[in-house]
Coordinates of C-alpha atoms in Angstrom, one line a residue:
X1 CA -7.9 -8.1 -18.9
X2 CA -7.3 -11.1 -16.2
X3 CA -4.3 -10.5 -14.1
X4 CA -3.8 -14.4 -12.2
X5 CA -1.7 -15.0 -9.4
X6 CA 1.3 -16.0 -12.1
X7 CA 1.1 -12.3 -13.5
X8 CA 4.6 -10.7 -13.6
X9 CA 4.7 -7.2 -12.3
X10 CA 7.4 -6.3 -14.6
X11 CA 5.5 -5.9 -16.8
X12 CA 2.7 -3.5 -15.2
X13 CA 4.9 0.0 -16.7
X14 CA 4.3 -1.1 -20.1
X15 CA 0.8 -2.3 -19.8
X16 CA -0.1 1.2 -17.6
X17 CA 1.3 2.7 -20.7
X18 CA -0.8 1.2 -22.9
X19 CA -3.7 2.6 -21.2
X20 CA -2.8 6.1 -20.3
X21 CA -1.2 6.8 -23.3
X22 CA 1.9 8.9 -20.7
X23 CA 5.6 8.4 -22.6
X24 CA 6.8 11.3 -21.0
X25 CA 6.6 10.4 -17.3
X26 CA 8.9 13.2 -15.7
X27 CA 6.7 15.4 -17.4
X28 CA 3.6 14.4 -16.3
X29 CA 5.3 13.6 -12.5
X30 CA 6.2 17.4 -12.9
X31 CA 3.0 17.9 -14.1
X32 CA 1.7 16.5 -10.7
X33 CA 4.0 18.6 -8.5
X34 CA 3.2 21.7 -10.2
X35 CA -0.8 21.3 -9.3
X36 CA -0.3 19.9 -5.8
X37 CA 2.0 22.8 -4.8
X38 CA -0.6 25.5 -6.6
X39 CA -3.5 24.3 -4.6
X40 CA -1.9 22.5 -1.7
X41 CA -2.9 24.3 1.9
X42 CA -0.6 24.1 4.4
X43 CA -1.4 21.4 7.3
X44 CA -1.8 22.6 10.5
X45 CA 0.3 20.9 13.5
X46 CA -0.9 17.4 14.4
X47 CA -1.4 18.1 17.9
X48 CA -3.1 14.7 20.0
X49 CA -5.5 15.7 22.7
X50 CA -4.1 14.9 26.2
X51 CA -4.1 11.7 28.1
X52 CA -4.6 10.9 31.4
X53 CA -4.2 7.7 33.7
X54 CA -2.9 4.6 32.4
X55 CA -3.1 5.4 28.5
X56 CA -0.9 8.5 29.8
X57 CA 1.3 6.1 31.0
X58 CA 1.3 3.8 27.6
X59 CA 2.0 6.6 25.6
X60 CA 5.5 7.4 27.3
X61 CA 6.4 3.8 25.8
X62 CA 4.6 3.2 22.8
X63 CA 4.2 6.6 21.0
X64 CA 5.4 9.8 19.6
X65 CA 3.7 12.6 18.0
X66 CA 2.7 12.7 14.4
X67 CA 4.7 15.4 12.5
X68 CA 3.9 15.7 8.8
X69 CA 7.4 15.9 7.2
X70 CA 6.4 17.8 3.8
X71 CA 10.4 18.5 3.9
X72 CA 11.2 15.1 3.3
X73 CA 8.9 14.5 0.6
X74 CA 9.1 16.8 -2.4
X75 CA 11.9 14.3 -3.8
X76 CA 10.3 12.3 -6.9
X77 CA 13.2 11.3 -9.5
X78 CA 12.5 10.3 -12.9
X79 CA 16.0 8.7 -15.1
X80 CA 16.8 9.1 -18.4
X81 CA 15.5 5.2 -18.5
X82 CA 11.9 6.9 -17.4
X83 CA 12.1 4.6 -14.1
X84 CA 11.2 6.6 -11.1
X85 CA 12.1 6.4 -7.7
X86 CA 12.5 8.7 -4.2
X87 CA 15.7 10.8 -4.0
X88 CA 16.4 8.8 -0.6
X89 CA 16.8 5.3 -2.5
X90 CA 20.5 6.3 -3.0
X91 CA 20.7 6.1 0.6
X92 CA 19.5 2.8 0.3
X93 CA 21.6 1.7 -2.4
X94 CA 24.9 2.9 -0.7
X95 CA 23.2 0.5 2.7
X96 CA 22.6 -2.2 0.3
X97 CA 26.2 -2.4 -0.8
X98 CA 27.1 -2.0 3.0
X99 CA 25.1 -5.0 3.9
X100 CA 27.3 -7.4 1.4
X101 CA 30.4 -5.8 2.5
X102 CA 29.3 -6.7 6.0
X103 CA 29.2 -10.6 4.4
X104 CA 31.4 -13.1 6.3
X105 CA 30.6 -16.1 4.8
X106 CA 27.8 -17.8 2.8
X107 CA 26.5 -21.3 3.5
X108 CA 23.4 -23.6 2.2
X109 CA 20.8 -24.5 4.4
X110 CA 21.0 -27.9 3.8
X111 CA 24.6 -28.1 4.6
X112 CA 23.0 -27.8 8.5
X113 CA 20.5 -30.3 8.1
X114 CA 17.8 -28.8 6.2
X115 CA 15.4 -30.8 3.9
X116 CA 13.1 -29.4 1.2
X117 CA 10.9 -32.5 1.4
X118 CA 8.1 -30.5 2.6
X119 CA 7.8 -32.5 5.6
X120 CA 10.6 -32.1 7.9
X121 CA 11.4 -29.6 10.2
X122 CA 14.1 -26.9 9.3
X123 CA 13.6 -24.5 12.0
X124 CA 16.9 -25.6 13.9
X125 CA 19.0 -25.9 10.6
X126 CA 17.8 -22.0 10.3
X127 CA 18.9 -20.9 13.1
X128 CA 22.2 -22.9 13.0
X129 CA 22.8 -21.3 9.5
X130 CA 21.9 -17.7 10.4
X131 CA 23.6 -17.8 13.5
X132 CA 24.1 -14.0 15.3
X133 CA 24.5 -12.7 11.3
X134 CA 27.0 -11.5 9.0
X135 CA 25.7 -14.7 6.5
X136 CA 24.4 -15.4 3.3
X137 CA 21.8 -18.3 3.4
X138 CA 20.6 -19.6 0.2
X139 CA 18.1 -21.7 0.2
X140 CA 17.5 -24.3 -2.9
X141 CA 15.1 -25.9 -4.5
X142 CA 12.4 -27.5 -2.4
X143 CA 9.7 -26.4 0.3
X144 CA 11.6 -26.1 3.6
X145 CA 8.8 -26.2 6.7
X146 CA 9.5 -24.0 9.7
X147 CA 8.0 -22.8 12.7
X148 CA 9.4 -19.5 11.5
X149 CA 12.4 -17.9 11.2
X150 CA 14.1 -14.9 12.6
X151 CA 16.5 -12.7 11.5
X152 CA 19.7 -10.3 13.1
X153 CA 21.0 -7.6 11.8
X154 CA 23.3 -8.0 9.0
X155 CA 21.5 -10.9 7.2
X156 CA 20.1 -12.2 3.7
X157 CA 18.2 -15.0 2.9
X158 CA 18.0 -16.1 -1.0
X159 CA 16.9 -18.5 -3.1
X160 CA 16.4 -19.5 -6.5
X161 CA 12.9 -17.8 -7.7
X162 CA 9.4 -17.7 -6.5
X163 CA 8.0 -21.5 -6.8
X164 CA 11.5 -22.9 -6.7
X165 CA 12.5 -22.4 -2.8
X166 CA 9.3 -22.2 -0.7
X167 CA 9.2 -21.3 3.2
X168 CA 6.2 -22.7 4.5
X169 CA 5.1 -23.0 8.4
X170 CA 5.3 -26.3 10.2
X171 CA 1.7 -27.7 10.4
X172 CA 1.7 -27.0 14.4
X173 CA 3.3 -23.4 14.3
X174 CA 0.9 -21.2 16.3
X175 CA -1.5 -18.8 14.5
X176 CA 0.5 -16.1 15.7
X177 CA 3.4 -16.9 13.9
X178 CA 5.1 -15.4 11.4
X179 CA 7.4 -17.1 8.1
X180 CA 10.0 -14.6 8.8
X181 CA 10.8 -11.5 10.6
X182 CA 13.6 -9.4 12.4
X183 CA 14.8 -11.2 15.4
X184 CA 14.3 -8.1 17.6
X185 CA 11.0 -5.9 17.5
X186 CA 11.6 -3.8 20.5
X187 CA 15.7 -2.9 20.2
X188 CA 15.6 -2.9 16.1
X189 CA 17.5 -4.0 13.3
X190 CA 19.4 -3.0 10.1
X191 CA 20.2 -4.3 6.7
X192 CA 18.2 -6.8 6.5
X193 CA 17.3 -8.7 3.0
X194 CA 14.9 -11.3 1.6
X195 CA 14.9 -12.6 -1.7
X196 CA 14.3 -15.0 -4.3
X197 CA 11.7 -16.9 -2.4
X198 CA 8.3 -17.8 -1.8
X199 CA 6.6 -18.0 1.7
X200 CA 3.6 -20.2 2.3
X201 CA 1.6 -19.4 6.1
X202 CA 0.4 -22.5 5.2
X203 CA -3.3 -21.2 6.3
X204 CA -4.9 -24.5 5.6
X205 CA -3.0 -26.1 8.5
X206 CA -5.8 -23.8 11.2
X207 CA -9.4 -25.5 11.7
X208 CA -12.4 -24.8 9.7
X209 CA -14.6 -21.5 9.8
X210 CA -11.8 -19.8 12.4
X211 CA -10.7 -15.9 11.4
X212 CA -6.7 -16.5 10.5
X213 CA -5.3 -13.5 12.4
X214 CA -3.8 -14.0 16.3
X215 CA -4.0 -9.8 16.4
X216 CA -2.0 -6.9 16.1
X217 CA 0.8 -7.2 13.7
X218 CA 1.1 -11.0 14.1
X219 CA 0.3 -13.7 11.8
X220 CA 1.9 -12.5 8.2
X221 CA 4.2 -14.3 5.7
X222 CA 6.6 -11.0 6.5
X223 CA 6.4 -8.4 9.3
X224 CA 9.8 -6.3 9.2
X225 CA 9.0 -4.6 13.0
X226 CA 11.8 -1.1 13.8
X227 CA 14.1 -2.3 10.6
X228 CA 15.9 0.5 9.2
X229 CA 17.1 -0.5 5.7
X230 CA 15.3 -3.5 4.1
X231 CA 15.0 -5.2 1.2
X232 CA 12.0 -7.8 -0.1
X233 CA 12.8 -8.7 -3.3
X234 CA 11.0 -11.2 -6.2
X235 CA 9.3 -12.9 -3.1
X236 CA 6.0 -14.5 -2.9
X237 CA 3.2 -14.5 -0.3
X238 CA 1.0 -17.3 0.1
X239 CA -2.1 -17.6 2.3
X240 CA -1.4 -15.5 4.8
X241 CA -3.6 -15.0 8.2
X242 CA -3.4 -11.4 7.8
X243 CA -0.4 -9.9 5.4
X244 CA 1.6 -11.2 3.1
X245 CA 4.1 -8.3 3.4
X246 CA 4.2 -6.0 6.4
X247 CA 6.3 -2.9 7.4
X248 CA 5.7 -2.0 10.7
X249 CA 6.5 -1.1 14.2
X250 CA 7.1 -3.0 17.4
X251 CA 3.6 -3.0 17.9
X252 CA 0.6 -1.3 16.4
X253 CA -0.7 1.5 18.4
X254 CA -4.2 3.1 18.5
X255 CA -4.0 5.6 21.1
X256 CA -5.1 8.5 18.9
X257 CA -4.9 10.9 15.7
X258 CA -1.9 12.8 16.1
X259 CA 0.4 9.8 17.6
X260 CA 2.3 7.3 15.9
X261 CA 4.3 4.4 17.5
X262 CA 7.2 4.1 18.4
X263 CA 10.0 1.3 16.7
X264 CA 8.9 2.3 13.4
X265 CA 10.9 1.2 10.4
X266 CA 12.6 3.0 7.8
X267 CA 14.5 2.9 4.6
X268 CA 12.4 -0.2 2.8
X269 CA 12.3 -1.3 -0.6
X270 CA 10.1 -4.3 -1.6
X271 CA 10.2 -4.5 -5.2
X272 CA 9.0 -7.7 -7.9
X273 CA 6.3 -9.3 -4.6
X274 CA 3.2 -10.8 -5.9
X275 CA 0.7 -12.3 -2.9
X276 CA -2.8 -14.0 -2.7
X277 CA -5.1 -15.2 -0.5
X278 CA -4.4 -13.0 2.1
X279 CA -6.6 -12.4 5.3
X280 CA -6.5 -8.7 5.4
X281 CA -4.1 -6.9 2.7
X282 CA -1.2 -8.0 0.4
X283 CA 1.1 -5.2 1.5
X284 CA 0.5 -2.8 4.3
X285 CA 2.5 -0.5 5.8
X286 CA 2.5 1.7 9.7
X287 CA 4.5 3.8 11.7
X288 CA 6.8 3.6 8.8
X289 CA 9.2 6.0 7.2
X290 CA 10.2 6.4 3.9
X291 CA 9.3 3.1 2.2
X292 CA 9.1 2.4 -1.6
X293 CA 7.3 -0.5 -3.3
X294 CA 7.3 -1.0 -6.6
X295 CA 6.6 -3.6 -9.7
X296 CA 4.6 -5.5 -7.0
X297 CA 1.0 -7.4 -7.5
X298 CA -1.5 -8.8 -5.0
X299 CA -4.2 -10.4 -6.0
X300 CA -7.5 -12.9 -4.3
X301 CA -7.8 -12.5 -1.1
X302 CA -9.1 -14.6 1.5
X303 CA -11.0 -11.9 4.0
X304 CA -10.8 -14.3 6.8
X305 CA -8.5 -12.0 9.2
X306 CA -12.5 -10.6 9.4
X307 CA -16.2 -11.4 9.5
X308 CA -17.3 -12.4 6.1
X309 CA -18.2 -10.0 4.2
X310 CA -16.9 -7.0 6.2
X311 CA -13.3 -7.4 4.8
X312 CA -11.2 -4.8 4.1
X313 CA -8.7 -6.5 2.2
X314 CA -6.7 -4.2 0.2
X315 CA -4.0 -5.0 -2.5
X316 CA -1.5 -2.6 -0.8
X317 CA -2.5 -0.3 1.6
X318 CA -0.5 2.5 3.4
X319 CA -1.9 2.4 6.8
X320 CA -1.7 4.1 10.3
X321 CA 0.9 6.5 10.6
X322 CA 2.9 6.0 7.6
X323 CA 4.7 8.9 6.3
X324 CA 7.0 9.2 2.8
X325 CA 5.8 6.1 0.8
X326 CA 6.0 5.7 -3.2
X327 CA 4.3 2.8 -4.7
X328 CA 5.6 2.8 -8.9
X329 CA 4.5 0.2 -11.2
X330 CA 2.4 -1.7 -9.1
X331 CA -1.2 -3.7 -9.5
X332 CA -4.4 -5.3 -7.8
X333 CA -6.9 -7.6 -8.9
X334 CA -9.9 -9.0 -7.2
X335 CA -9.2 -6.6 -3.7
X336 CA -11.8 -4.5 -1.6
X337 CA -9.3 -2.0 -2.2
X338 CA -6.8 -1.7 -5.0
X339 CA -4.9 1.3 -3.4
X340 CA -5.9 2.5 0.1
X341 CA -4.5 5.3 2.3
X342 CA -6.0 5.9 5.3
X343 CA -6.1 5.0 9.1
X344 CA -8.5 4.0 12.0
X345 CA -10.2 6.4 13.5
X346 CA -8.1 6.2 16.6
X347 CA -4.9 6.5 14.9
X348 CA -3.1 8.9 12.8
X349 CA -3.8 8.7 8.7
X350 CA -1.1 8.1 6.6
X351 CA 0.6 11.1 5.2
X352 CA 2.6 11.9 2.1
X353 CA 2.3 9.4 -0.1
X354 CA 2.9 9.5 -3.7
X355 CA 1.8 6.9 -6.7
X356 CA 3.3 6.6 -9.7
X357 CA 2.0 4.1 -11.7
X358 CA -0.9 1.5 -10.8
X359 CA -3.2 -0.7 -12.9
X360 CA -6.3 -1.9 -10.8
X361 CA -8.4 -4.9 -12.2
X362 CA -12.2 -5.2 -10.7
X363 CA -10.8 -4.0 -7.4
X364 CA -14.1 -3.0 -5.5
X365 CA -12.7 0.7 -5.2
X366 CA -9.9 0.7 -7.0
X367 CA -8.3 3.9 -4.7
X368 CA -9.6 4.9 -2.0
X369 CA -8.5 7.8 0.1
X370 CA -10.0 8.3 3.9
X371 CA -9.4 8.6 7.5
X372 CA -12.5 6.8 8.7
X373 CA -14.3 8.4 12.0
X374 CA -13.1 11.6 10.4
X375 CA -15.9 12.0 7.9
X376 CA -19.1 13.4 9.2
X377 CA -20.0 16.8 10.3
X378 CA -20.3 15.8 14.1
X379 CA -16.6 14.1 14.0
X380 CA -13.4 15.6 14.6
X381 CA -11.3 16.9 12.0
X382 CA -8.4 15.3 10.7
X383 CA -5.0 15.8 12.4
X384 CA -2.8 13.9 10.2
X385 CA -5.4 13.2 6.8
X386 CA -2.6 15.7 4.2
X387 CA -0.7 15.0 1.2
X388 CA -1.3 12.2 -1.8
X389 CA 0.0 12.6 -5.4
X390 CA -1.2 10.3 -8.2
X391 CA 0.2 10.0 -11.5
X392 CA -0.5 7.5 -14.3
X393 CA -3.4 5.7 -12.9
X394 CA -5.5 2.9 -14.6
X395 CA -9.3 1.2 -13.4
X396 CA -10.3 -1.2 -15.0
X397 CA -14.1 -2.1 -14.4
X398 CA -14.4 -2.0 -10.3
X399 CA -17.0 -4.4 -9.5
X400 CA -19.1 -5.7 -6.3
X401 CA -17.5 -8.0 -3.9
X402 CA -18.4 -10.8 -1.4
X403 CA -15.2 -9.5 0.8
X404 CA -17.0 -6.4 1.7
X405 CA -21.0 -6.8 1.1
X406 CA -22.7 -4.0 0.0
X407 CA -19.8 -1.6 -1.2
X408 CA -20.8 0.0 -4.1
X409 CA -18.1 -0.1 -6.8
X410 CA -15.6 3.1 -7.3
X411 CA -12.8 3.9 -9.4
X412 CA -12.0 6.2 -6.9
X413 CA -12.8 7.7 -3.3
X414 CA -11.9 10.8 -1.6
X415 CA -12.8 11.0 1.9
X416 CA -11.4 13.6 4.8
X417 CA -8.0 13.8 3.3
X418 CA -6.6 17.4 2.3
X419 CA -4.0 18.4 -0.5
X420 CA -4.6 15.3 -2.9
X421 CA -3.2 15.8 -6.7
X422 CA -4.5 13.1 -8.9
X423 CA -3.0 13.4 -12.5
X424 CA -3.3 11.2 -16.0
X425 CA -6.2 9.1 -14.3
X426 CA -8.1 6.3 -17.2
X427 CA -10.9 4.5 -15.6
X428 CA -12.6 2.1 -18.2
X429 CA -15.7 -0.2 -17.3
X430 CA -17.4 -3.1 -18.3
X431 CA -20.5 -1.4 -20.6
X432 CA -22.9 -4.5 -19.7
X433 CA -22.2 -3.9 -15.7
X434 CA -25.1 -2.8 -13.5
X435 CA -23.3 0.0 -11.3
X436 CA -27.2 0.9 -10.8
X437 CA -27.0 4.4 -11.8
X438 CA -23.8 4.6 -8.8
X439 CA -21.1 7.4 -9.8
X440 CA -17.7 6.3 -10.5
X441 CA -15.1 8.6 -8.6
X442 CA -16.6 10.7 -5.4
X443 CA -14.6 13.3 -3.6
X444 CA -16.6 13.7 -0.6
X445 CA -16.6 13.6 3.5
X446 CA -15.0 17.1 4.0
X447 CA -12.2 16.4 1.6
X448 CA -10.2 19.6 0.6
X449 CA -7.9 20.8 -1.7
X450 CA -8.6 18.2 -4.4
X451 CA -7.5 18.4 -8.0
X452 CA -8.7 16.4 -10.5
X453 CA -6.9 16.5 -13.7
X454 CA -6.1 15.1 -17.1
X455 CA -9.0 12.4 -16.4
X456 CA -10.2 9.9 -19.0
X457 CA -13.7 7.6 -18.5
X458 CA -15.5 5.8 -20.4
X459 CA -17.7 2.7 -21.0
X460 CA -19.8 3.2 -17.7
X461 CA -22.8 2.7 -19.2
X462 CA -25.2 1.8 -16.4
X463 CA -23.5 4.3 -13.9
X464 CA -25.0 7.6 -12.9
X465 CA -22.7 11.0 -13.4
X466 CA -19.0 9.7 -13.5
X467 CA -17.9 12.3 -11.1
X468 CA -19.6 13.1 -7.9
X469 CA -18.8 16.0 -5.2
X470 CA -21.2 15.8 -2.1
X471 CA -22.8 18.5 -0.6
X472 CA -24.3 19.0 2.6
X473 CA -23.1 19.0 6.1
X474 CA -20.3 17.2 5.6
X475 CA -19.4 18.0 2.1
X476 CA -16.7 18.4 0.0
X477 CA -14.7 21.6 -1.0
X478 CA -12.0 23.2 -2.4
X479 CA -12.0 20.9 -5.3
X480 CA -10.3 21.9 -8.7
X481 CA -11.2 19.7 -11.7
X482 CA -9.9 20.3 -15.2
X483 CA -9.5 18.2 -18.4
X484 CA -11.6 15.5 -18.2
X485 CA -12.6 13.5 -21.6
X486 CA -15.9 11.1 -21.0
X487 CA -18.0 9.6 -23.7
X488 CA -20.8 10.6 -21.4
X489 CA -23.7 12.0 -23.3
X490 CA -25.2 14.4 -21.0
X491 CA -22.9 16.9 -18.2
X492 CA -20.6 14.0 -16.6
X493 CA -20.2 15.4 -13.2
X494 CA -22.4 16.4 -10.5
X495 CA -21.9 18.9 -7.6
X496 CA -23.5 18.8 -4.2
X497 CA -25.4 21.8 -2.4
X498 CA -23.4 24.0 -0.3
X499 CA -20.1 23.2 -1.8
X500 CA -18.9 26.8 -1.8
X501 CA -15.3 26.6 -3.7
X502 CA -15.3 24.7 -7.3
X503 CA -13.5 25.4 -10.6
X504 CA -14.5 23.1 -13.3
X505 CA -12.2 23.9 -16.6
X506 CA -12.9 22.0 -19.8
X507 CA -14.8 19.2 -19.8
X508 CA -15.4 17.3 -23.2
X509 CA -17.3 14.1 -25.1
X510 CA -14.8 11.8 -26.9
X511 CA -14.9 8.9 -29.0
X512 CA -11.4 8.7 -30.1
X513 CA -10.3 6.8 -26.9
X514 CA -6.7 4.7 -27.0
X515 CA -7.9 1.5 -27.1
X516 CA -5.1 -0.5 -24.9

């Protein structure tokens, strides 16, 4: 299967499906609550170590502490439709509804001088249309250059459909720019709504050989910075320097596991987004609350937000300090990483996050779990590294990549985290690959509390044991694994020394595969 930048994400629930075999999905999402809470241990209290001098002094501005809200979470839905979404997103609905009730007036762009000619500039017909908010601007057919666009509080911007009403920055717009954002990242600001559009960074307008990002959260085709309730709906990224969809805080922050930053946004639903070419990753999320993405694919990126061939650009990845995200329904193609959770070593790791749903196509790892400078025996534990649930997951034939050289190809990667559920897994791969005798999914880097269940592999051929638990210093434990069907000839999964607490329950040699 070939998933191009044209691919409609509606339909990834029915091809995920098609794999997996799952037509009950609020069974098998009960199914995944029921193993998480068995084996789940409780975290400890994300506690920072103290500062002193002038990162004291930051950290009275710019952070908070990292709480892992496990409260907050436990609230998967599944209608009688099988579509599945957060308890919260009624919240959102009843905000949505606020937000067009809060609708003055609605006006065209072009009524304030705007021209979709691709050439002229449309930044000042923008802001003349927007104005201080309460406005509906739609946005016809045509490219409309800016030097980007900001919005207030109480604002939606539409057009007619991806490819029909393109946003694309002015050829002299810095690098740091974004194609739209919320007009205020330090105060914050609410109901806020993008749809219907595509927006073009326009990353061939920057010289030659030169990395695309300006730093920090700058340079993305979105960046909603402290929004509470947002939409991003059936919208396009092109090109970006760094993301092509970004939920975020005022700034990012890196002063520690156990903080987060403050101006974090909450209450976000981007659903129907496809992106390529991006710098660094197609969606990314931190210091974010509550956030669901669904029926989303990202596909191709660039890399250049990094030195070549040490990019980690990631389909959709929930980053530093995000807490409460669902991703349903979505897919990758062509990324370092398909799905990856995790933080720098210097921030707090993303907690709480549940998938439902995801269809990775020669992603590099197709999931990958960590909290990197957490790993080894001589680093510090994980505050913050607690809480993923997977359900109905496909990997399709992971493969080497030029974005990150060297990375040997996974369906899946567990490092440092604790409590992770992953249930109804299919990995398939391409039988003529060379994955040099490589396993396919590793739980490893003092993970704990790992379940493994319902998993179906096959067609690995030139791999070594499909699944791999590492020993040693730094090795896994507390790893559960239970109903896995391989057409592997010989025992399928291989466990380290030292790992002192494994249960491995039926474990079987098929040939009577669904064949999607």
């Amino acid at each position: 299967m070939y998933l191009d930048k044209t691919h409609d994400p509606g339909r990834n629930r029915d091809i995920i499906i098609d794999y997996t075999g799952v037509q009950d999905l609020q069974q098998a999402v009960e199914e995944t609550e029921e193993l998480f809470n068995r084996f789940k241990n409780k975290p400890a209290p994300a506690r920072h170590t103290p500062m002193k001098g002038l990162k004291k002094l930051l950290s009275l501005f710019l952070i908070k502490a990292a709480h892992i809200r496990e409260t907050d979470w436990d609230s998967t839905q599944v209608d009688s439709g099988g579509r599945v979404f957060p308890k919260w997103k009624t919240i959102l609905d009843l905000e949505y509804q606020k937000l067009h009730s809060k609708i003055t007036h609605e006006v065209y762009v072009t009524d304030y001088g705007a021209k979709g000619d691709g050439i002229t500039d449309c930044t000042e017909a923008f802001k003349k249309a927007i104005g201080k908010g309460n406005v509906k601007v739609i946005i016809p057919e045509g490219t409309f250059v800016t030097r980007g666009i900001k919005l207030p509080s109480w604002t939606i911007i539409t057009g007619l459909g991806k490819g029909k009403s393109v946003l694309k920055l002015h050829p002299e717009a810095a690098r740091s720019e974004w194609v739209v954002t919320n007009k205020n990242h330090f105060k914050g600001n609410r109901n806020i709504a993008v749809e219907n559009v595509s927006l073009d960074w326009n990353a061939e307008r920057l010289p030659p050989g030169i990395r695309t990002s300006a730093g920090n959260n700058r340079s993305s085709c979105l960046l909603f910075a402290n929004v509470t309730y947002g939409w991003v709906r059936n919208t396009e990224g092109m090109n970006p320097g760094l993301h092509c969809f970004d939920i975020s805080s005022t700034i990012y922050t890196y002063l520690g596991d156990g903080t987060r930053s403050r101006g974090g946004s909450r209450y976000i639903w981007l659903d129907q987004l496809t992106g390529f070419g991006f710098g660094d990753d197609g969606i990314t999320t931190h210091h974010s609350d509550d956030i669901l993405i669904s029926n989303c694919h990202m596909c191709d990126p660039s890399g250049k937000a990094h030195k070549k061939g040490f990019s980690n650009s990631n389909g959709i990845e929930v980053d530093d300090g995000s807490r409460n995200v669902w991703l349903i329904d979505n897919s990758t193609a062509r990324c370092f990483g398909g799905v990856e959770i995790k933080a720098h070593h210097n921030a707090s790791a993303a907690t709480n996050v549940c998938i439902i749903g995801h269809l990775s196509i020669n992603d590099n790892r197709s999931f990958n779990f960590r909290h990197i400078g957490h790993h080894k025996a001589e680093d510090p534990e994980s505050l913050t590294a607690y809480n993923i649930k997977a359900t109905n997951l496909v990997s399709i034939a992971p493969v080497y990549s030029e974005l990150y050289a060297g990375s040997k190809p996974r369906g899946m990667v567990i490092s440092g985290y604790k409590n992770v559920a992953v249930n109804r897994f299919t990995l398939i791969g391409d039988p003529d690959y060379d994955y040099f005798g490589e396993p396919v999914i590793t739980v490893q880097y003092r993970a704990r509390n790992v379940i493994l269940h319902s998993i179906e592999m096959r067609e690995f051929k030139k791999a070594g044991k499909y699944i791999k638990v590492f020993g040693g210093e730094q090795r896994a434990d507390s790893v559960y694994i239970k109903n896995v069907a391989t057409d592997h000839v010989s025992d399928p999964i291989l466990v380290g020394e030292e790992v002192a607490d494994i249960r491995i329950h039926n474990i079987e040699a098929r040939t009577d595969f669904i064949k999607a």
